[in-house]
Coordinates of C-alpha atoms in Angstrom, one line a residue:
M8 CA -31.0 -118.8 -139.3
S9 CA -29.4 -119.0 -136.0
G10 CA -29.6 -115.3 -135.5
F11 CA -33.1 -115.6 -136.6
F12 CA -34.0 -118.1 -133.7
K13 CA -32.0 -116.2 -131.2
R14 CA -34.2 -113.1 -131.9
K15 CA -37.2 -115.5 -131.8
R16 CA -36.5 -116.5 -128.2
M17 CA -35.7 -113.2 -127.0
I18 CA -39.1 -112.0 -128.5
K19 CA -40.7 -114.7 -126.5
M20 CA -39.1 -113.5 -123.3
V21 CA -40.3 -110.3 -123.8
I22 CA -43.8 -111.0 -124.9
A23 CA -43.9 -113.4 -122.0
F24 CA -43.1 -110.6 -119.6
T25 CA -45.3 -107.7 -121.3
V26 CA -48.3 -110.2 -121.2
S27 CA -47.8 -111.3 -117.5
L28 CA -48.1 -107.6 -116.9
L29 CA -50.9 -106.8 -118.9
V30 CA -53.0 -109.7 -118.7
G31 CA -52.1 -110.4 -115.1
G32 CA -54.5 -107.5 -114.0
V33 CA -57.2 -108.3 -116.4
L34 CA -57.4 -111.9 -114.8
G35 CA -57.9 -110.4 -111.3
G36 CA -55.2 -112.7 -110.1
C37 CA -56.1 -116.0 -111.4
S38 CA -53.4 -117.9 -112.4
A39 CA -52.9 -119.8 -115.5
G40 CA -53.1 -123.3 -113.9
A41 CA -56.0 -122.2 -111.8
S42 CA -58.1 -121.2 -114.9
E43 CA -57.3 -124.5 -116.7
A44 CA -57.7 -127.0 -113.6
D45 CA -61.3 -125.7 -112.7
G46 CA -62.5 -124.3 -115.9
K47 CA -64.3 -121.3 -114.0
V48 CA -62.4 -118.7 -116.2
V49 CA -62.0 -119.0 -119.8
R50 CA -59.3 -116.5 -121.6
I51 CA -60.1 -115.7 -125.1
G52 CA -57.6 -113.7 -127.2
Y53 CA -59.3 -111.6 -129.8
Q54 CA -58.0 -108.8 -132.3
K55 CA -59.3 -105.8 -133.6
F56 CA -61.6 -107.5 -136.2
G57 CA -62.8 -111.1 -136.9
T58 CA -65.4 -113.5 -135.4
L59 CA -64.3 -113.4 -131.9
S60 CA -64.1 -109.5 -131.8
I61 CA -67.8 -109.5 -133.0
L62 CA -68.8 -112.4 -130.3
K63 CA -67.2 -110.1 -127.9
A64 CA -69.2 -106.7 -128.9
R65 CA -72.5 -108.9 -128.9
G66 CA -71.8 -110.4 -125.3
T67 CA -74.0 -113.9 -126.3
L68 CA -71.3 -116.0 -125.1
E69 CA -71.2 -114.6 -121.5
K70 CA -74.8 -115.0 -121.1
R71 CA -74.5 -118.7 -122.3
L72 CA -71.6 -119.7 -119.9
K73 CA -73.1 -117.9 -117.1
S74 CA -75.3 -120.8 -116.3
R75 CA -72.2 -123.1 -116.2
G76 CA -70.2 -120.6 -113.6
V77 CA -67.7 -119.9 -116.4
K78 CA -66.6 -116.3 -116.7
V79 CA -65.1 -115.0 -120.1
E80 CA -61.8 -112.7 -119.8
W81 CA -61.0 -111.1 -123.0
V82 CA -57.5 -109.8 -124.0
H83 CA -56.8 -107.8 -126.9
F84 CA -53.9 -108.2 -129.3
P85 CA -52.7 -106.3 -132.4
A86 CA -52.3 -109.5 -134.5
G87 CA -52.2 -113.2 -134.5
P88 CA -48.6 -114.0 -133.9
Q89 CA -48.7 -111.9 -130.6
L90 CA -51.8 -113.8 -129.7
L91 CA -50.4 -117.0 -130.2
E92 CA -47.0 -116.0 -128.2
A93 CA -49.3 -115.3 -125.2
M94 CA -51.0 -118.7 -126.1
N95 CA -47.5 -120.4 -125.8
V96 CA -46.8 -119.0 -122.3
G97 CA -50.1 -119.9 -121.0
S98 CA -51.8 -116.5 -120.7
I99 CA -54.8 -117.4 -122.8
D100 CA -56.7 -120.6 -123.5
I101 CA -58.6 -119.7 -127.0
G102 CA -57.8 -117.1 -129.8
H103 CA -58.6 -116.5 -133.6
T104 CA -55.8 -115.6 -136.2
G105 CA -55.6 -116.0 -140.0
N106 CA -53.9 -118.9 -141.7
T107 CA -50.4 -118.1 -141.2
P108 CA -49.7 -117.5 -137.7
P109 CA -50.3 -121.0 -136.6
I110 CA -47.8 -122.3 -138.7
F111 CA -45.1 -120.2 -137.2
A112 CA -46.4 -120.9 -133.7
Q113 CA -46.4 -124.8 -134.4
A114 CA -42.8 -124.7 -135.6
A115 CA -42.0 -122.6 -132.5
K116 CA -43.6 -125.7 -130.5
T117 CA -46.5 -123.8 -129.1
P118 CA -48.8 -126.5 -127.8
L119 CA -52.1 -125.3 -129.7
V120 CA -54.7 -127.1 -131.8
Y121 CA -56.8 -125.9 -134.5
V122 CA -60.4 -126.2 -133.4
G123 CA -62.3 -124.4 -136.1
A124 CA -62.0 -123.2 -139.6
G125 CA -63.5 -120.0 -141.1
T126 CA -64.7 -119.6 -144.7
P127 CA -62.1 -118.3 -147.4
K128 CA -61.9 -114.5 -147.6
P129 CA -59.0 -113.7 -149.8
E130 CA -60.6 -110.2 -150.5
N131 CA -60.2 -109.1 -147.2
E132 CA -56.2 -108.7 -147.4
A133 CA -54.1 -106.8 -150.0
I134 CA -50.9 -105.2 -151.0
V135 CA -51.4 -101.6 -151.1
V136 CA -49.1 -98.6 -152.0
P137 CA -49.8 -94.6 -151.5
K138 CA -52.3 -93.1 -154.2
D139 CA -49.5 -91.3 -155.9
S140 CA -46.8 -94.2 -156.1
P141 CA -45.4 -95.1 -159.2
I142 CA -45.8 -98.9 -158.2
K143 CA -48.4 -100.5 -160.6
S144 CA -47.8 -104.3 -159.8
V145 CA -46.1 -106.7 -157.8
K146 CA -43.2 -107.0 -160.4
D147 CA -42.7 -103.2 -159.1
L148 CA -42.2 -104.4 -155.6
K149 CA -38.4 -105.2 -156.5
G150 CA -36.1 -103.6 -154.2
K151 CA -38.8 -101.7 -152.5
K152 CA -39.5 -101.7 -148.7
V153 CA -42.5 -103.8 -148.0
A154 CA -44.0 -103.4 -144.3
L155 CA -46.0 -106.5 -142.9
N156 CA -46.7 -108.1 -139.5
K157 CA -44.3 -110.8 -139.6
G158 CA -45.9 -114.1 -139.3
S159 CA -49.3 -112.7 -139.7
N160 CA -52.0 -114.2 -142.3
V161 CA -50.4 -111.6 -145.1
H162 CA -47.2 -113.2 -145.0
D163 CA -48.5 -116.0 -147.2
L164 CA -50.2 -113.4 -149.5
L165 CA -46.7 -111.7 -150.1
L166 CA -44.8 -114.9 -150.7
Q167 CA -47.3 -116.3 -153.2
A168 CA -47.7 -112.9 -155.1
L169 CA -44.0 -112.5 -155.4
D170 CA -43.6 -116.1 -156.7
K171 CA -46.2 -115.7 -159.2
A172 CA -44.6 -112.2 -160.4
G173 CA -41.0 -114.0 -160.8
L174 CA -39.6 -112.5 -157.8
K175 CA -38.1 -114.1 -154.9
Y176 CA -38.4 -113.0 -151.1
E177 CA -34.9 -111.7 -151.1
D178 CA -35.5 -109.4 -153.9
I179 CA -37.5 -107.1 -151.6
Q180 CA -36.8 -105.2 -148.5
P181 CA -39.6 -106.8 -145.7
V182 CA -39.9 -104.6 -142.6
Y183 CA -41.6 -106.4 -140.0
L184 CA -44.2 -103.9 -138.5
P185 CA -47.4 -104.3 -136.3
P186 CA -50.5 -102.6 -137.9
A187 CA -50.3 -99.3 -136.0
D188 CA -46.7 -98.8 -136.8
A189 CA -46.9 -99.8 -140.3
R190 CA -49.6 -97.7 -140.9
A191 CA -47.5 -94.6 -139.3
A192 CA -44.5 -95.8 -141.7
F193 CA -46.8 -96.0 -144.8
T194 CA -48.5 -92.5 -143.9
R195 CA -44.9 -91.1 -143.9
K196 CA -44.0 -92.7 -147.0
S197 CA -41.1 -94.4 -145.4
M198 CA -42.8 -97.5 -146.9
D199 CA -43.2 -98.4 -150.6
A200 CA -46.0 -100.7 -149.8
W201 CA -47.9 -102.4 -147.1
V202 CA -49.4 -105.8 -146.8
I203 CA -52.3 -105.9 -144.7
W204 CA -55.8 -107.1 -144.0
D205 CA -59.2 -105.6 -142.8
P206 CA -60.2 -103.6 -141.3
Y207 CA -56.9 -101.8 -141.4
Y208 CA -56.9 -102.4 -145.3
S209 CA -60.3 -100.5 -145.6
A210 CA -59.4 -97.8 -143.3
A211 CA -56.5 -97.2 -145.3
E212 CA -58.5 -97.0 -148.7
K213 CA -60.8 -94.6 -147.0
E214 CA -58.6 -92.5 -144.9
L215 CA -55.3 -92.6 -146.6
G216 CA -56.1 -93.1 -150.3
A217 CA -54.4 -96.3 -150.4
R218 CA -54.2 -98.0 -153.6
T219 CA -54.5 -101.8 -153.9
I220 CA -52.0 -103.7 -156.5
T221 CA -53.6 -106.8 -155.6
D222 CA -55.8 -108.6 -152.8
G223 CA -55.5 -112.0 -152.0
R224 CA -57.7 -113.6 -154.6
G225 CA -55.9 -116.5 -156.6
Y226 CA -53.2 -116.5 -154.1
T227 CA -54.4 -117.4 -150.4
T228 CA -57.6 -118.5 -149.0
N229 CA -57.0 -116.1 -146.1
R230 CA -59.1 -118.3 -143.7
E231 CA -59.6 -117.5 -140.0
F232 CA -59.0 -119.9 -137.5
I233 CA -60.1 -120.7 -134.0
L234 CA -57.3 -122.1 -131.8
A235 CA -56.9 -123.3 -128.3
S236 CA -54.3 -124.4 -126.2
D237 CA -53.9 -128.2 -126.3
A238 CA -54.4 -128.7 -122.5
Y239 CA -57.6 -126.4 -122.7
A240 CA -59.2 -128.4 -125.6
K241 CA -58.4 -131.7 -124.1
E242 CA -59.9 -130.7 -120.5
H243 CA -62.8 -128.5 -121.4
G244 CA -64.1 -129.5 -124.9
D245 CA -67.4 -129.0 -124.0
I246 CA -66.7 -125.1 -123.2
V247 CA -64.6 -125.2 -126.7
R248 CA -67.9 -126.6 -128.6
I249 CA -70.0 -124.0 -127.0
I250 CA -67.5 -121.2 -128.3
L251 CA -67.7 -122.5 -131.7
D252 CA -71.5 -122.5 -131.6
E253 CA -71.7 -119.1 -130.3
V254 CA -69.1 -118.1 -133.2
K255 CA -71.1 -120.0 -135.9
K256 CA -74.4 -118.2 -134.8
T257 CA -72.6 -114.7 -134.6
T258 CA -71.2 -115.1 -138.4
D259 CA -75.0 -115.9 -139.3
W260 CA -76.0 -112.8 -137.6
F261 CA -73.7 -110.2 -139.1
N262 CA -73.9 -111.6 -142.6
Q263 CA -77.4 -110.6 -142.3
H264 CA -77.2 -107.6 -140.4
P265 CA -74.0 -105.7 -141.6
D266 CA -75.2 -102.1 -140.5
D267 CA -75.7 -103.3 -137.1
T268 CA -72.4 -105.1 -136.9
A269 CA -70.5 -102.2 -138.2
K270 CA -71.9 -99.8 -135.5
L271 CA -71.5 -102.4 -132.9
L272 CA -67.8 -103.1 -133.6
S273 CA -66.7 -99.6 -134.9
K274 CA -67.7 -98.6 -131.5
Q275 CA -65.7 -101.5 -129.5
I276 CA -62.6 -100.8 -131.5
G277 CA -62.9 -97.1 -132.2
M278 CA -62.7 -97.4 -136.0
D279 CA -65.0 -95.6 -138.4
A280 CA -68.2 -97.0 -139.2
E281 CA -67.9 -97.1 -143.0
A282 CA -64.5 -98.5 -142.9
V283 CA -65.6 -101.2 -140.7
K284 CA -68.6 -102.2 -142.8
K285 CA -66.7 -102.1 -146.0
A286 CA -64.4 -104.6 -144.4
I287 CA -67.5 -107.1 -143.2
T288 CA -69.1 -106.9 -146.4
R289 CA -66.4 -107.4 -148.8
S290 CA -67.0 -111.3 -148.5
K291 CA -69.5 -113.6 -146.5
Y292 CA -68.2 -115.3 -143.1
G293 CA -69.0 -118.7 -142.0
L294 CA -67.5 -121.6 -139.3
E295 CA -66.7 -125.0 -140.9
P296 CA -65.3 -128.3 -139.6
I297 CA -61.6 -128.7 -140.5
D298 CA -61.5 -131.6 -143.2
E299 CA -58.6 -132.8 -145.4
S300 CA -58.7 -130.0 -148.0
I301 CA -58.3 -127.4 -145.1
I302 CA -55.5 -129.7 -143.7
R303 CA -53.9 -129.7 -146.9
E304 CA -54.1 -125.7 -147.5
Q305 CA -52.2 -125.2 -144.0
Q306 CA -49.7 -128.0 -145.1
R307 CA -48.8 -126.0 -148.3
I308 CA -48.3 -122.9 -146.5
A309 CA -46.1 -124.8 -144.0
D310 CA -44.1 -126.3 -146.9
D311 CA -43.4 -122.8 -148.7
F312 CA -42.3 -121.6 -145.6
Y313 CA -40.0 -124.2 -145.0
Q314 CA -38.7 -123.9 -148.5
V315 CA -37.6 -120.2 -148.0
G316 CA -36.2 -120.7 -144.6
L317 CA -38.9 -118.9 -142.8
I318 CA -39.3 -121.8 -140.5
P319 CA -36.6 -123.8 -139.3
E320 CA -38.1 -127.4 -140.0
R321 CA -41.0 -129.3 -141.5
I322 CA -43.9 -129.3 -139.6
Q323 CA -47.0 -131.7 -139.9
V324 CA -50.1 -129.5 -139.6
E325 CA -52.2 -132.8 -139.2
K326 CA -50.5 -133.0 -135.6
A327 CA -52.2 -129.9 -134.4
I328 CA -55.7 -130.7 -135.4
W329 CA -58.3 -131.1 -132.4
D330 CA -60.1 -134.3 -133.2
G331 CA -63.4 -132.7 -131.7
N332 CA -64.1 -130.6 -134.7
R333 CA -62.5 -132.3 -137.5
V334 CA -64.1 -134.3 -140.2
K335 CA -62.7 -138.0 -140.4
T336 CA -61.3 -139.3 -143.7
K337 CA -63.1 -142.3 -145.1
Q338 CA -60.2 -144.6 -144.1
E339 CA -60.3 -143.3 -140.6
R340 CA -64.1 -144.0 -140.2
T341 CA -63.6 -147.5 -141.4
E342 CA -60.9 -148.1 -138.9
R343 CA -63.0 -146.9 -136.0
R344 CA -65.8 -149.5 -137.0

């Protein structure tokens, strides 16, 4: 365990330095402190796919915040863990990830809060193998090399699928790679399996002929979460609510316009429009207030990760929930009267 956390600290230092170089130019010399203090710039971390990436492609948030004198700065990340590392070092204010990265981030003391929750999308992540692989089921992964982005949403899928198949995490050889590197290794067949999410998943199916041995159904909700730095949410709750409102409008729009969304997003992220459309139409999207059932879902992941040693201590997800978009329990509503 000590080796793991030494590596974790080293990774944080490297990412902090890299982010400062990459993001510094984008922010045009704006310091993190200045951005949070005056609220004139909101820095949003986004990934290739998800509600924030589509919100960026549409450009509606910029138009809405312009009247308030607030500029939107977009910063791209390959996956959720890297995005939350940037939040940890103060380089972004808002971002989106799957259900697992916030667990690792909270365990690493990242000052974040959950501000919004997406609807379940278990169909949008899967364990895939090469089309001619002899692997037919999760049980066949014993002793095999399995590529995944450590701390990403698929980490929970893998853990649950192994458990249901009667395997332990130690029974496989996890190889931690970001999506681009994992795809290259998968293409070379130096990996036996790949645990991945859309649109990389749909692209692997279309372009590589990848075969799915299971998706997330029955294992995990695969929710998307909108997260904010604790300081930003406290100081600029009005901006957070506007962002959430625009995200909700965006999900309603692209549920109804999958073709337009695929064209818009594929151009932005440089991926095939058919693969993007397949990813979009696998399930319906939406945004929900965070209620007790969602908190329990996240707490179950945190407890499982603690049990297998993926995080060093038990965490309480409840402590990282923003009050501005949380459904109060009956007891809490009574106590406030």
